[in-house]
JSON list of C-alpha atoms in Angstrom, two decimals:
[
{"chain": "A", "resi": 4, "resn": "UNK", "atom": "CA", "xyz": [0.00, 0.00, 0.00]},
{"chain": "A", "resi": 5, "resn": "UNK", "atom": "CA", "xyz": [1.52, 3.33, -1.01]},
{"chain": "A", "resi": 6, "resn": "UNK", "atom": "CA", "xyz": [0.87, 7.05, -0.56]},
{"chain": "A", "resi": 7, "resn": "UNK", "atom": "CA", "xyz": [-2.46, 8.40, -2.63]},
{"chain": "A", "resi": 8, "resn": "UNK", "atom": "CA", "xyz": [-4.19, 4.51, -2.48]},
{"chain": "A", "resi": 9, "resn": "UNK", "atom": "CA", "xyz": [-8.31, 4.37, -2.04]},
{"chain": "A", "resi": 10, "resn": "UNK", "atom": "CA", "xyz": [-9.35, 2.55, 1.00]},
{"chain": "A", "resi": 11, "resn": "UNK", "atom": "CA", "xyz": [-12.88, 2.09, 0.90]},
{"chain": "A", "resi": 12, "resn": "UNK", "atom": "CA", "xyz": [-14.01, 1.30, 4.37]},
{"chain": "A", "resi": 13, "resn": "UNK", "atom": "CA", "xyz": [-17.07, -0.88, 5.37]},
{"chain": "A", "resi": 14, "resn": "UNK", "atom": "CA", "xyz": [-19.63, -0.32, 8.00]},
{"chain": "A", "resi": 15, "resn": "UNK", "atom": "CA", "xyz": [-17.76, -2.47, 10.53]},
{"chain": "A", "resi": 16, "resn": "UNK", "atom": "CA", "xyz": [-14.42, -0.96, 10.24]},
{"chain": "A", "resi": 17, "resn": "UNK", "atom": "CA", "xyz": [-14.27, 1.27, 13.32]},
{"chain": "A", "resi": 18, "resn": "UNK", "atom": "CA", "xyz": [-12.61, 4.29, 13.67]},
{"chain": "A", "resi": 19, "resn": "UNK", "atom": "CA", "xyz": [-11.41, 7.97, 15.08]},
{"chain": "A", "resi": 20, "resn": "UNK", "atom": "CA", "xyz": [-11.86, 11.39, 13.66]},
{"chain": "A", "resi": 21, "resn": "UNK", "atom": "CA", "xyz": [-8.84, 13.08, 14.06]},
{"chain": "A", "resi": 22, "resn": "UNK", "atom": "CA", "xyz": [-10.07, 16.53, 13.50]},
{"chain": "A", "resi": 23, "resn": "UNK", "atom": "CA", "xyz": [-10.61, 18.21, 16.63]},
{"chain": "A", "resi": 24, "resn": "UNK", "atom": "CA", "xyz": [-14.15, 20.25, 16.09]},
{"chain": "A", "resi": 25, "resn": "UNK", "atom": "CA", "xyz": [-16.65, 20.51, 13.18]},
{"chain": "A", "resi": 26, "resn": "UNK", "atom": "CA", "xyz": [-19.77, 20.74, 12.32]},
{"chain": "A", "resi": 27, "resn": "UNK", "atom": "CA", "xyz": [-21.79, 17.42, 13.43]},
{"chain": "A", "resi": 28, "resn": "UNK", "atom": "CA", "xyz": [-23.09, 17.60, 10.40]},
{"chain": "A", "resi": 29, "resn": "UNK", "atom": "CA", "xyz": [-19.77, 17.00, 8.87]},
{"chain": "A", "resi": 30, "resn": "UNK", "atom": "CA", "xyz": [-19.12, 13.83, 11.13]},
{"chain": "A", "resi": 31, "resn": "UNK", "atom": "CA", "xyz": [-22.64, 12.69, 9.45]},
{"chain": "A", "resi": 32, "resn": "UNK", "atom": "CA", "xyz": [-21.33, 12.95, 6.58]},
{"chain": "A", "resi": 33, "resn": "UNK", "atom": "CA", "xyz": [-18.40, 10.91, 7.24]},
{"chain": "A", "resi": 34, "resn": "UNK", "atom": "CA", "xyz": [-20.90, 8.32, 7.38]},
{"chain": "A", "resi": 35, "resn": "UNK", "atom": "CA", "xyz": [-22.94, 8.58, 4.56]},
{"chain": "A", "resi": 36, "resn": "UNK", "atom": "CA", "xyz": [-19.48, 8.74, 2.33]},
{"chain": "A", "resi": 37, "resn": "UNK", "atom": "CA", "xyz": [-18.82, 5.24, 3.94]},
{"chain": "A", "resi": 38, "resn": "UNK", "atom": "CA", "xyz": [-22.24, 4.17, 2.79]},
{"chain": "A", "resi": 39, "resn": "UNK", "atom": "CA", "xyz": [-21.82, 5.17, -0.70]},
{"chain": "A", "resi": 40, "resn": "UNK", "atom": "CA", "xyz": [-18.65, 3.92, -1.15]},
{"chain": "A", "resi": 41, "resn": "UNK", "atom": "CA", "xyz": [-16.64, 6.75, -1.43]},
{"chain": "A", "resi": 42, "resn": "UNK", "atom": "CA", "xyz": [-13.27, 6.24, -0.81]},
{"chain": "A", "resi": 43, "resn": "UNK", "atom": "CA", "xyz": [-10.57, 7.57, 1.61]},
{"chain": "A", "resi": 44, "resn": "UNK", "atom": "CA", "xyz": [-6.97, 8.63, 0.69]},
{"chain": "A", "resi": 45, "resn": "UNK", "atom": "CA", "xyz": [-4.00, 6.73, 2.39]},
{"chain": "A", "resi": 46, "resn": "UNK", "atom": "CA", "xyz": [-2.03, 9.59, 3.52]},
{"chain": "A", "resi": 47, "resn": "UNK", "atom": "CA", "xyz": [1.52, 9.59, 5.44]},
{"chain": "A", "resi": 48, "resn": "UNK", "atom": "CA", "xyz": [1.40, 7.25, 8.50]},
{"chain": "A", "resi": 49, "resn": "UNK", "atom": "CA", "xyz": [3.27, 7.15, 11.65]},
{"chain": "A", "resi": 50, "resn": "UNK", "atom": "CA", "xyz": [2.99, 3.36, 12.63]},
{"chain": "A", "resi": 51, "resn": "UNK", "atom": "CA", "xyz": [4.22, 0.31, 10.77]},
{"chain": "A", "resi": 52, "resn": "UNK", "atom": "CA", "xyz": [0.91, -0.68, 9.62]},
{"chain": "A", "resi": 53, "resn": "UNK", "atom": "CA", "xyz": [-1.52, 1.82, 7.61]},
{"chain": "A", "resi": 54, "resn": "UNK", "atom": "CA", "xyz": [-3.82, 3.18, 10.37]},
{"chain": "A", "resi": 55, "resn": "UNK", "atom": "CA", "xyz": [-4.66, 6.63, 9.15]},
{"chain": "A", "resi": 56, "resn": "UNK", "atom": "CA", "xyz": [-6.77, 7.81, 5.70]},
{"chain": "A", "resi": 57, "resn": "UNK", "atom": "CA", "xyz": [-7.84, 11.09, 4.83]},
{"chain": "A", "resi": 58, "resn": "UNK", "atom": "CA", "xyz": [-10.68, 13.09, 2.66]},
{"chain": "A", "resi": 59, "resn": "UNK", "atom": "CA", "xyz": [-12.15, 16.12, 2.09]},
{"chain": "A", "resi": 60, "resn": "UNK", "atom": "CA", "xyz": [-15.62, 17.60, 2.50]},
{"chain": "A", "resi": 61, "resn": "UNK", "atom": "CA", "xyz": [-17.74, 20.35, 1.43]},
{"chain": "A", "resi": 62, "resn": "UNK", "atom": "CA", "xyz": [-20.21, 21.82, 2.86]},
{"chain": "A", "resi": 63, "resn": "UNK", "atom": "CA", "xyz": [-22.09, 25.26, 3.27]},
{"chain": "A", "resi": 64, "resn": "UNK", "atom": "CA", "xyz": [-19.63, 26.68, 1.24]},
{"chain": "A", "resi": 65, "resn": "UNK", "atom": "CA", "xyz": [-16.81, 25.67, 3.82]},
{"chain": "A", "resi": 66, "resn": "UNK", "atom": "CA", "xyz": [-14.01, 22.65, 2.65]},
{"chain": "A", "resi": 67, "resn": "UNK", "atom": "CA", "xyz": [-12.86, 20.08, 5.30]},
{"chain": "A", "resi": 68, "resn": "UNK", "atom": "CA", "xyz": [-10.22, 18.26, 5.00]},
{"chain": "A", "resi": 69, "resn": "UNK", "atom": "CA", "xyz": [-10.85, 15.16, 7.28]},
{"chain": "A", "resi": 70, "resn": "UNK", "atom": "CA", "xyz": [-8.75, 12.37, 9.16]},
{"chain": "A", "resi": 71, "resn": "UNK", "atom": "CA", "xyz": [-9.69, 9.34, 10.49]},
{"chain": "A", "resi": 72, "resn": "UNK", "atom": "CA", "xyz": [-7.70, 6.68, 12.53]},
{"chain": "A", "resi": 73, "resn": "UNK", "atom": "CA", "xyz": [-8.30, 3.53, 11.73]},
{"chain": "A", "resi": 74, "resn": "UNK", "atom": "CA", "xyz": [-8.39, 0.66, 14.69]},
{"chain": "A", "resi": 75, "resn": "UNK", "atom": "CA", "xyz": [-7.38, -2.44, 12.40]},
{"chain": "A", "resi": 76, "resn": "UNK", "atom": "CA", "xyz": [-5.85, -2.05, 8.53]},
{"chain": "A", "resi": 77, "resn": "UNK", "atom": "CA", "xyz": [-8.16, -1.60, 5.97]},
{"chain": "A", "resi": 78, "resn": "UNK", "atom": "CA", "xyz": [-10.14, -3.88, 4.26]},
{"chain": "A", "resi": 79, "resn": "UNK", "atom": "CA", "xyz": [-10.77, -2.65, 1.10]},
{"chain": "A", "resi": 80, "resn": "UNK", "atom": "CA", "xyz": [-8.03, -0.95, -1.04]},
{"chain": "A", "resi": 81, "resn": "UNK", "atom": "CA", "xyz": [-7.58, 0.14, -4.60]},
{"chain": "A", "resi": 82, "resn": "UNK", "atom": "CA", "xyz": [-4.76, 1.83, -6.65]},
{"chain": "A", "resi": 83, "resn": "UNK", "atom": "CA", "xyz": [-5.63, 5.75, -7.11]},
{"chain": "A", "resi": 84, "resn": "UNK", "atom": "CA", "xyz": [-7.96, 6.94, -9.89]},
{"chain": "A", "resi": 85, "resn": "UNK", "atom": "CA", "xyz": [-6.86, 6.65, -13.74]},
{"chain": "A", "resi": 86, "resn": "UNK", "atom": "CA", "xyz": [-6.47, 9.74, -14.81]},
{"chain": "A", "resi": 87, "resn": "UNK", "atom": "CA", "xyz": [-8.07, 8.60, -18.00]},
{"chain": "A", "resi": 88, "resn": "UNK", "atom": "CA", "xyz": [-11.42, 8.46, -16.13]},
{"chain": "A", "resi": 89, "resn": "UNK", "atom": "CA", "xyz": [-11.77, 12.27, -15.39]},
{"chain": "A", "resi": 90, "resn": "UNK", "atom": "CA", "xyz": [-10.75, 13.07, -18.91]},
{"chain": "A", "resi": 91, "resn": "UNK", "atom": "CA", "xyz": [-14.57, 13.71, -20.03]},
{"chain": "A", "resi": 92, "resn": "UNK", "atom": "CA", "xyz": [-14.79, 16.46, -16.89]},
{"chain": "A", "resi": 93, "resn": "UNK", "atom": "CA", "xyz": [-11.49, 18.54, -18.05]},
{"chain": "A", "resi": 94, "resn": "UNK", "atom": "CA", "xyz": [-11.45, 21.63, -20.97]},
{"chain": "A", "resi": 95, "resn": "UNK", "atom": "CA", "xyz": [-12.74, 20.01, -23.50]},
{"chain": "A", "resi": 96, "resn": "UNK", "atom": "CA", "xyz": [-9.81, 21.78, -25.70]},
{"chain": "A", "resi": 97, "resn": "UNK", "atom": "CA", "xyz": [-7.61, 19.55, -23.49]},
{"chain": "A", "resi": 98, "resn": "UNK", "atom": "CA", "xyz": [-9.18, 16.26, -23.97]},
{"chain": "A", "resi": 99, "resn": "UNK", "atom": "CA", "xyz": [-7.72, 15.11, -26.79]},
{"chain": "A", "resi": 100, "resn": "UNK", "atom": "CA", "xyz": [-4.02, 16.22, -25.48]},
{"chain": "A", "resi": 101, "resn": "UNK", "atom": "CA", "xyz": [-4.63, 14.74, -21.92]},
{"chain": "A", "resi": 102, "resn": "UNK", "atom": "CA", "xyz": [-6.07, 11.02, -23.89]},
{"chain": "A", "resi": 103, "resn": "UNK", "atom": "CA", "xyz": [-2.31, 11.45, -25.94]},
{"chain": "A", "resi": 104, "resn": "UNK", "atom": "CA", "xyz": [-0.22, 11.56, -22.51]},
{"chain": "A", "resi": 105, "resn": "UNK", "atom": "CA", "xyz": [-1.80, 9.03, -21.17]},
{"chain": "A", "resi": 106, "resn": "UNK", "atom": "CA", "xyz": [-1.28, 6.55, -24.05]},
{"chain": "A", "resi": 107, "resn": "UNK", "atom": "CA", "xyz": [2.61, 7.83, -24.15]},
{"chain": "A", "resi": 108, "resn": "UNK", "atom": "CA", "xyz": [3.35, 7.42, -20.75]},
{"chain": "A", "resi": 109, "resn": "UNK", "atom": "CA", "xyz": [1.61, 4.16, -21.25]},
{"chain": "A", "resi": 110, "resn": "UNK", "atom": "CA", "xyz": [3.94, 3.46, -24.19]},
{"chain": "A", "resi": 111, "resn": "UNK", "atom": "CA", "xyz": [6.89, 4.59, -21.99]},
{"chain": "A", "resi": 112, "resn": "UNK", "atom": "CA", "xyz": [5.98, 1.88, -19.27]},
{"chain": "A", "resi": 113, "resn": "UNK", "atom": "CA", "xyz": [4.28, 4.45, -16.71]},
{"chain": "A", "resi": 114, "resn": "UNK", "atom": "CA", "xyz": [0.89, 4.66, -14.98]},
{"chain": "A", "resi": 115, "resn": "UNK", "atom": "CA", "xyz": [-0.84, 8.13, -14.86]},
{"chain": "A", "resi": 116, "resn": "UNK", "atom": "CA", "xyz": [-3.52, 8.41, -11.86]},
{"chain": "A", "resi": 117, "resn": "UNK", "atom": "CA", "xyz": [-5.27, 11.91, -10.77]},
{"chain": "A", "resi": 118, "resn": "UNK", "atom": "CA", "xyz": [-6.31, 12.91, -7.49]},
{"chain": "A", "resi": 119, "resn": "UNK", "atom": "CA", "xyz": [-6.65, 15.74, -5.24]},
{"chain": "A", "resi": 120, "resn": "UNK", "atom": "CA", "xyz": [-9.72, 18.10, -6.62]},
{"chain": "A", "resi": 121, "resn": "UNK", "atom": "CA", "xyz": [-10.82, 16.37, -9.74]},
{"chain": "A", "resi": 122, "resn": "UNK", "atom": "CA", "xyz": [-10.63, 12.85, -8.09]},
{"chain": "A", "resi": 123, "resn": "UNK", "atom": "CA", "xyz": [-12.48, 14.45, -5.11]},
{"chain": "A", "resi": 124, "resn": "UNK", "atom": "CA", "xyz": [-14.99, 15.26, -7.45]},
{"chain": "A", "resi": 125, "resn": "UNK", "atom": "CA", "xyz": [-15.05, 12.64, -9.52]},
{"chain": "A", "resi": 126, "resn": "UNK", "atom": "CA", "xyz": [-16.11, 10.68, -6.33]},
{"chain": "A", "resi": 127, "resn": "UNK", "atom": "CA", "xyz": [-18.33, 13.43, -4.62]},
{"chain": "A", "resi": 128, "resn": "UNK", "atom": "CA", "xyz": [-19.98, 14.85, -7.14]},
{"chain": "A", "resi": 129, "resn": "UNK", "atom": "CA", "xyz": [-19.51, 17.97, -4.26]},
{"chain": "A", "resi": 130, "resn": "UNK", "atom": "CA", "xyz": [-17.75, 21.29, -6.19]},
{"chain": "A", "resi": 131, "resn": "UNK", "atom": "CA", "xyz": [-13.93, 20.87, -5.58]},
{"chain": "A", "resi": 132, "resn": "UNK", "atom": "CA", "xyz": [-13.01, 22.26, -9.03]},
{"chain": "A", "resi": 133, "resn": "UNK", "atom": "CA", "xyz": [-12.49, 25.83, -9.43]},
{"chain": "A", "resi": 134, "resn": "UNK", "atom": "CA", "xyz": [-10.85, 28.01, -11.59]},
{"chain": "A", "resi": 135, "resn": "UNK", "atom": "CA", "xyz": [-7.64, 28.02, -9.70]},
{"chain": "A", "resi": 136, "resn": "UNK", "atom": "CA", "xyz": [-7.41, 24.64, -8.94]},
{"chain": "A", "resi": 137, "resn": "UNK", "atom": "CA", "xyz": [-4.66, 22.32, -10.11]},
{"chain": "A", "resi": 138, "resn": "UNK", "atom": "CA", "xyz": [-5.12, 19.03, -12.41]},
{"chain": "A", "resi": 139, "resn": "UNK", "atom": "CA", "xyz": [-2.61, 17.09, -9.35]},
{"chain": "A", "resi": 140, "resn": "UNK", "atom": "CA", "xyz": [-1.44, 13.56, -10.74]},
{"chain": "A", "resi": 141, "resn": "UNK", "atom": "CA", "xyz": [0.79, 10.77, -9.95]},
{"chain": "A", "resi": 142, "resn": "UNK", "atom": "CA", "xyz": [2.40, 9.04, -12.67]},
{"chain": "A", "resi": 143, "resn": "UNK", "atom": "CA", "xyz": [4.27, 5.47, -11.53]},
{"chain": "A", "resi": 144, "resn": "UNK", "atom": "CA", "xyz": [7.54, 5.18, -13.35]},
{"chain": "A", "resi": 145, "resn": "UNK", "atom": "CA", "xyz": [8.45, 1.20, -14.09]},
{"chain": "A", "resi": 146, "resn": "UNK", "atom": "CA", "xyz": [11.42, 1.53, -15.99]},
{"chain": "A", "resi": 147, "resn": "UNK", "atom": "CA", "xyz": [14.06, 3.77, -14.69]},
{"chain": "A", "resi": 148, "resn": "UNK", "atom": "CA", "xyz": [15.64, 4.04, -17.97]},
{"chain": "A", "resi": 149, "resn": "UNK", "atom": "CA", "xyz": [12.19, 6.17, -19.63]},
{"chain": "A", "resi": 150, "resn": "UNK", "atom": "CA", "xyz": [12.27, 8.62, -17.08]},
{"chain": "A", "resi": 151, "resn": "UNK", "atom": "CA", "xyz": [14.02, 11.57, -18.96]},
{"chain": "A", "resi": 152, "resn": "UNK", "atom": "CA", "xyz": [11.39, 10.77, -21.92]},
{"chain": "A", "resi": 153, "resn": "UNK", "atom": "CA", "xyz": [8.62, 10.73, -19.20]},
{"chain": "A", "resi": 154, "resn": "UNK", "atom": "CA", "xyz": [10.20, 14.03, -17.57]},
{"chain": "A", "resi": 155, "resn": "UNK", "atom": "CA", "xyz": [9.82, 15.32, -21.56]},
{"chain": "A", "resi": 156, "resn": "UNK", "atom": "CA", "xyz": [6.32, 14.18, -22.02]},
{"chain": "A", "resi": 157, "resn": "UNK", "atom": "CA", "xyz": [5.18, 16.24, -18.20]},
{"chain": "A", "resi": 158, "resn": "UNK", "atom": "CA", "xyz": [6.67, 19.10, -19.41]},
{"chain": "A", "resi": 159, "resn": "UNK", "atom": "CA", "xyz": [5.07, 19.10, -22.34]},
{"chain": "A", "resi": 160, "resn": "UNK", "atom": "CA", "xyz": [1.59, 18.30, -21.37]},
{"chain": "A", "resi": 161, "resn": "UNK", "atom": "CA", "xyz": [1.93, 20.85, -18.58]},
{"chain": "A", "resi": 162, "resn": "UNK", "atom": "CA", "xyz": [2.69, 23.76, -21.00]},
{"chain": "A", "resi": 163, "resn": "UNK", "atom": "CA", "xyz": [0.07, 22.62, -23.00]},
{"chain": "A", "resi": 164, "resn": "UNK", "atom": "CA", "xyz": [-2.79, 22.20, -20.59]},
{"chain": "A", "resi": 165, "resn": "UNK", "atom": "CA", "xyz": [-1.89, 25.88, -19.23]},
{"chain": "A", "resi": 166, "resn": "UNK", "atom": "CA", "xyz": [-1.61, 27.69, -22.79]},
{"chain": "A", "resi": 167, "resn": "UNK", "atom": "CA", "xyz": [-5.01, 26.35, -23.99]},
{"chain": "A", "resi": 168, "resn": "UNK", "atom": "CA", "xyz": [-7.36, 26.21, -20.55]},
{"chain": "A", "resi": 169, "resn": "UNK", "atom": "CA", "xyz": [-4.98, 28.09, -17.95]},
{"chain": "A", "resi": 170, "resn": "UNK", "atom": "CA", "xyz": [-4.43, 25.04, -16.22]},
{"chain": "A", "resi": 171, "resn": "UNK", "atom": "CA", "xyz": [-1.93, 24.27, -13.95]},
{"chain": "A", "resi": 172, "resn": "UNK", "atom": "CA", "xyz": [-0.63, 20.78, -13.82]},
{"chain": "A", "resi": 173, "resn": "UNK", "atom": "CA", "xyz": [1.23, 19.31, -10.77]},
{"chain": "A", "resi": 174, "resn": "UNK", "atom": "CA", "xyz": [2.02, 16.01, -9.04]},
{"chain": "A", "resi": 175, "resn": "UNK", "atom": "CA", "xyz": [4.63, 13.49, -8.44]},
{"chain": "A", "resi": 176, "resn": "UNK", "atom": "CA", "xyz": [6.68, 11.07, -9.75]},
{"chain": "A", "resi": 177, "resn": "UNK", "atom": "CA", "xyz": [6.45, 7.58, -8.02]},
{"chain": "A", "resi": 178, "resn": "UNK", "atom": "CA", "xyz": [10.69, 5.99, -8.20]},
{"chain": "A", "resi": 179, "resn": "UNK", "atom": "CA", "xyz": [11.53, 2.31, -7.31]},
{"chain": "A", "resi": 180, "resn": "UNK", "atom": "CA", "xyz": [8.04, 1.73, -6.93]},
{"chain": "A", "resi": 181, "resn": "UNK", "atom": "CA", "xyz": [7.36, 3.52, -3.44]},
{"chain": "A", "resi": 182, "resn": "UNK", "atom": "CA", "xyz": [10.01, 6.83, -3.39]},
{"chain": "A", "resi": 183, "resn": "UNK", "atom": "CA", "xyz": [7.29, 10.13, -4.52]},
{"chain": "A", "resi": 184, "resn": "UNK", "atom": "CA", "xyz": [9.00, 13.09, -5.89]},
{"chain": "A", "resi": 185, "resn": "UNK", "atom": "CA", "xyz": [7.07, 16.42, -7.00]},
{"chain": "A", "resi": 186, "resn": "UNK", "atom": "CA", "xyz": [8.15, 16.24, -10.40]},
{"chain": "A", "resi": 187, "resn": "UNK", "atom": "CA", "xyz": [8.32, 20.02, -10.82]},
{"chain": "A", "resi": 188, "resn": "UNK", "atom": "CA", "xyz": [10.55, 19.49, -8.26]},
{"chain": "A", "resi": 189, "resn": "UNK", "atom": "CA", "xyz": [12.45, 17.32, -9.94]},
{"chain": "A", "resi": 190, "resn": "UNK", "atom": "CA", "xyz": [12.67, 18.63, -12.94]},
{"chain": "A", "resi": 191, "resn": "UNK", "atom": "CA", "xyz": [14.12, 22.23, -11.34]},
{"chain": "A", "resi": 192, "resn": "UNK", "atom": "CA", "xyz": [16.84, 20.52, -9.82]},
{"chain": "A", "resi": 193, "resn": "UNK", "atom": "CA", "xyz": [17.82, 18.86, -12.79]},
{"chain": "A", "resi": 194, "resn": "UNK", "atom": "CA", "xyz": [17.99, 22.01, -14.83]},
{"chain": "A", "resi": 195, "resn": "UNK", "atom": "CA", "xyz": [19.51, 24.40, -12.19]},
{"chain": "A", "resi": 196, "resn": "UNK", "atom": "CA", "xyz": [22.17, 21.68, -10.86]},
{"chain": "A", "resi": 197, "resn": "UNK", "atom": "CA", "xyz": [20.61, 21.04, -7.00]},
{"chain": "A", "resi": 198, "resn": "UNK", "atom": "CA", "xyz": [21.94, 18.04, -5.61]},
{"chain": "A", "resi": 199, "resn": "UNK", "atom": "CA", "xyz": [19.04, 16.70, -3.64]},
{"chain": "A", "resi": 200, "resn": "UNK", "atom": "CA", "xyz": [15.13, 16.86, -3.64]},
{"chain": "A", "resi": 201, "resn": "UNK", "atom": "CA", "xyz": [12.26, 16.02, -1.04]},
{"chain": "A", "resi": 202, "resn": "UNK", "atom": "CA", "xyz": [11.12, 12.53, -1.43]},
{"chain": "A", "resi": 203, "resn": "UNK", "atom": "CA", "xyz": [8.08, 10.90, 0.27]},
{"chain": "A", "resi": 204, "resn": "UNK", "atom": "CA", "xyz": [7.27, 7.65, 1.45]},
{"chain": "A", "resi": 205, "resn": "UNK", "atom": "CA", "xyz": [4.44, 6.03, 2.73]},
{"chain": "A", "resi": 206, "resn": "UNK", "atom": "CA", "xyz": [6.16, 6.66, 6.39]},
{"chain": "A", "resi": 207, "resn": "UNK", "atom": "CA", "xyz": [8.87, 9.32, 5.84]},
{"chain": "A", "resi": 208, "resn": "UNK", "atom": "CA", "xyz": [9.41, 12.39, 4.13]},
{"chain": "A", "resi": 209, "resn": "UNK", "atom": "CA", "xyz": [13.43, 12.96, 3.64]},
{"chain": "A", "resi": 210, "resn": "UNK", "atom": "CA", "xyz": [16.21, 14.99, 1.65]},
{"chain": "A", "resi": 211, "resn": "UNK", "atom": "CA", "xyz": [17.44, 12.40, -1.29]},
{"chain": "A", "resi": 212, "resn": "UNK", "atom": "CA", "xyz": [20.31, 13.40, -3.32]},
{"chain": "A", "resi": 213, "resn": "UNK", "atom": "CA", "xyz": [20.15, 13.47, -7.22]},
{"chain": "A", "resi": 214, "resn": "UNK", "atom": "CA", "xyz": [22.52, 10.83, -7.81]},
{"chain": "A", "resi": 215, "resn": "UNK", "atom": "CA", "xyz": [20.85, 8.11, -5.00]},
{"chain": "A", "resi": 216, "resn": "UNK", "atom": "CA", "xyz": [17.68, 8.79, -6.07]},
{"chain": "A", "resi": 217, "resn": "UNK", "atom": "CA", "xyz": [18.45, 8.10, -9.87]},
{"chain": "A", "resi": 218, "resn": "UNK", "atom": "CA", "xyz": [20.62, 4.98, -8.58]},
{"chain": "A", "resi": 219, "resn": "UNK", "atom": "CA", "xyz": [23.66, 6.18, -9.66]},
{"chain": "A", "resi": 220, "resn": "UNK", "atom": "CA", "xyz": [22.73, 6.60, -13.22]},
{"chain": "A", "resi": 221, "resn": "UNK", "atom": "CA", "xyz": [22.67, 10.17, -14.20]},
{"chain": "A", "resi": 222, "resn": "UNK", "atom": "CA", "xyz": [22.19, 9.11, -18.00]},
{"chain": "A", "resi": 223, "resn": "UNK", "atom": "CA", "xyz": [18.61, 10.19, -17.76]},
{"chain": "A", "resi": 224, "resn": "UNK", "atom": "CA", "xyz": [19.19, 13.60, -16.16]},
{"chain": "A", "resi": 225, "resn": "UNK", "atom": "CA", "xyz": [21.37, 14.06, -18.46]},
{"chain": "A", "resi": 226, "resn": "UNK", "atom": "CA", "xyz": [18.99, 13.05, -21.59]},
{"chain": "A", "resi": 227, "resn": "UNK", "atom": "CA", "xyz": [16.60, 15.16, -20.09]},
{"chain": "A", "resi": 228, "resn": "UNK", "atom": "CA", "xyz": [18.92, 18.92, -19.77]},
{"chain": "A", "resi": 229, "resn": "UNK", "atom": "CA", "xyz": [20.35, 17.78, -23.45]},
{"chain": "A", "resi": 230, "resn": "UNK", "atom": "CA", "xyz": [16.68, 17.56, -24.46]},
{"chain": "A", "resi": 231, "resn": "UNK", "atom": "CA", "xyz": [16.00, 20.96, -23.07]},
{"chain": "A", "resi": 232, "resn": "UNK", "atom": "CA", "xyz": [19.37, 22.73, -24.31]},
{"chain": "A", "resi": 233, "resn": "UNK", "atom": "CA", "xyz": [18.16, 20.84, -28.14]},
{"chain": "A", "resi": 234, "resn": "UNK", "atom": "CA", "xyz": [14.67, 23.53, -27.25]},
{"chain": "A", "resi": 235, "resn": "UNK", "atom": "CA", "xyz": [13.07, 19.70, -27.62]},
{"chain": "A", "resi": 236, "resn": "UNK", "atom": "CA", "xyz": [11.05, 20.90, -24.98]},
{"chain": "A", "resi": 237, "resn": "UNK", "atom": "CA", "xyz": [9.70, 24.46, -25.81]}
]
């Protein structure tokens, strides 16, 4: 189980709201999303065993972002949401684009899953889009060796996606199948020369330096700044 995973949790699971006051109509609510099977985010934990998921609510105008303890490990889990399946709910001028990056990180061995406002939606049907909000997405890189091409294809799609609908794109990529990096992140140090970035696990969040992190094999950074310096990437 890794960072951004669905748990969907079933009447018998018990558990603790973290937050310390709200509305008790929010706490009902907590409730009815378990009854509808709307899922909960695995966010960072602090024991051994995943004990803590989060969501978010809105209501009245007012967003909550909610935690529950768990008593026992969850049940139910499921990888995050496909970004594929929120395509039909984006600019429709960036459809077509977003159904293209998808099929290329496919083609470059990587997974592409959304969450944050449009997966909250997705799931709620409650407002969490607005005009400022970001299209947040995790893409899962399996091949170490198609990460500068992966790098390429982000920065492509996220110049795209904010020249045609003013939309900001922003998320992480998942390393060595557990290690997150924001890939903006990533990508800055790359191009400006900083040794290390902020990586997150599903129990840690740490300084990693360049070279660890890319085991060694700077070939792809590399790739990736003589890809830029070629104005591959415009």
């Amino acid at each position: 189980m890794h960072r951004h995973d669905l748990v969907y949790l079933q009447p018998e699971e018990a558990f603790t709201l973290l937050n310390a006051s709200v509305p008790l109509s929010v706490i009902q609510a907590i409730d009815h999303m378990i009854e509808a099977m709307q899922p909960f985010t695995v966010c960072r934990q602090s024991t051994a065993h995943v004990s803590k998921v989060a969501t978010s609510h809105i209501e009245n105008h007012c967003k909550y972002r909610l935690a529950l303890e768990l008593s026992a490990p969850p049940q139910v889990t499921t990888l995050p949401l496909a970004l594929k399946t929120v395509i039909p709910h984006l600019p429709k001028n960036l459809q077509e684009q977003t159904r293209y990056f998808v099929r290329q990180c496919r083609d470059l061995k990587a997974d592409v899953y959304v969450y944050g406002s449009f997966a909250n939606q997705h799931f709620t049907n409650l407002p969490f889009v607005t005009p400022t909000s970001d299209l947040d997405i995790l893409i899962t890189v399996h091949e170490m060796d198609r990460l500068a091409d992966i790098l390429m294809a982000i920065e492509i799609f996220k110049q795209f996606a904010l020249s045609v609908a003013n939309l900001r794109v922003d998320g992480e990529v998942r390393l060595h199948g557990y290690e997150d990096v924001s890939f903006n992140e990533l990508i800055h140090a790359l191009v400006s020369d900083i040794p290390t970035v902020v990586i997150k696990t599903l129990h840690e969040v740490k300084l990693q330096t360049i070279d660890v992190l890319l085991g060694w094999n700077t070939d792809e950074c590399e790739r990736f700044i003589d890809a830029r310096k070629r104005r591959l990437i415009f």
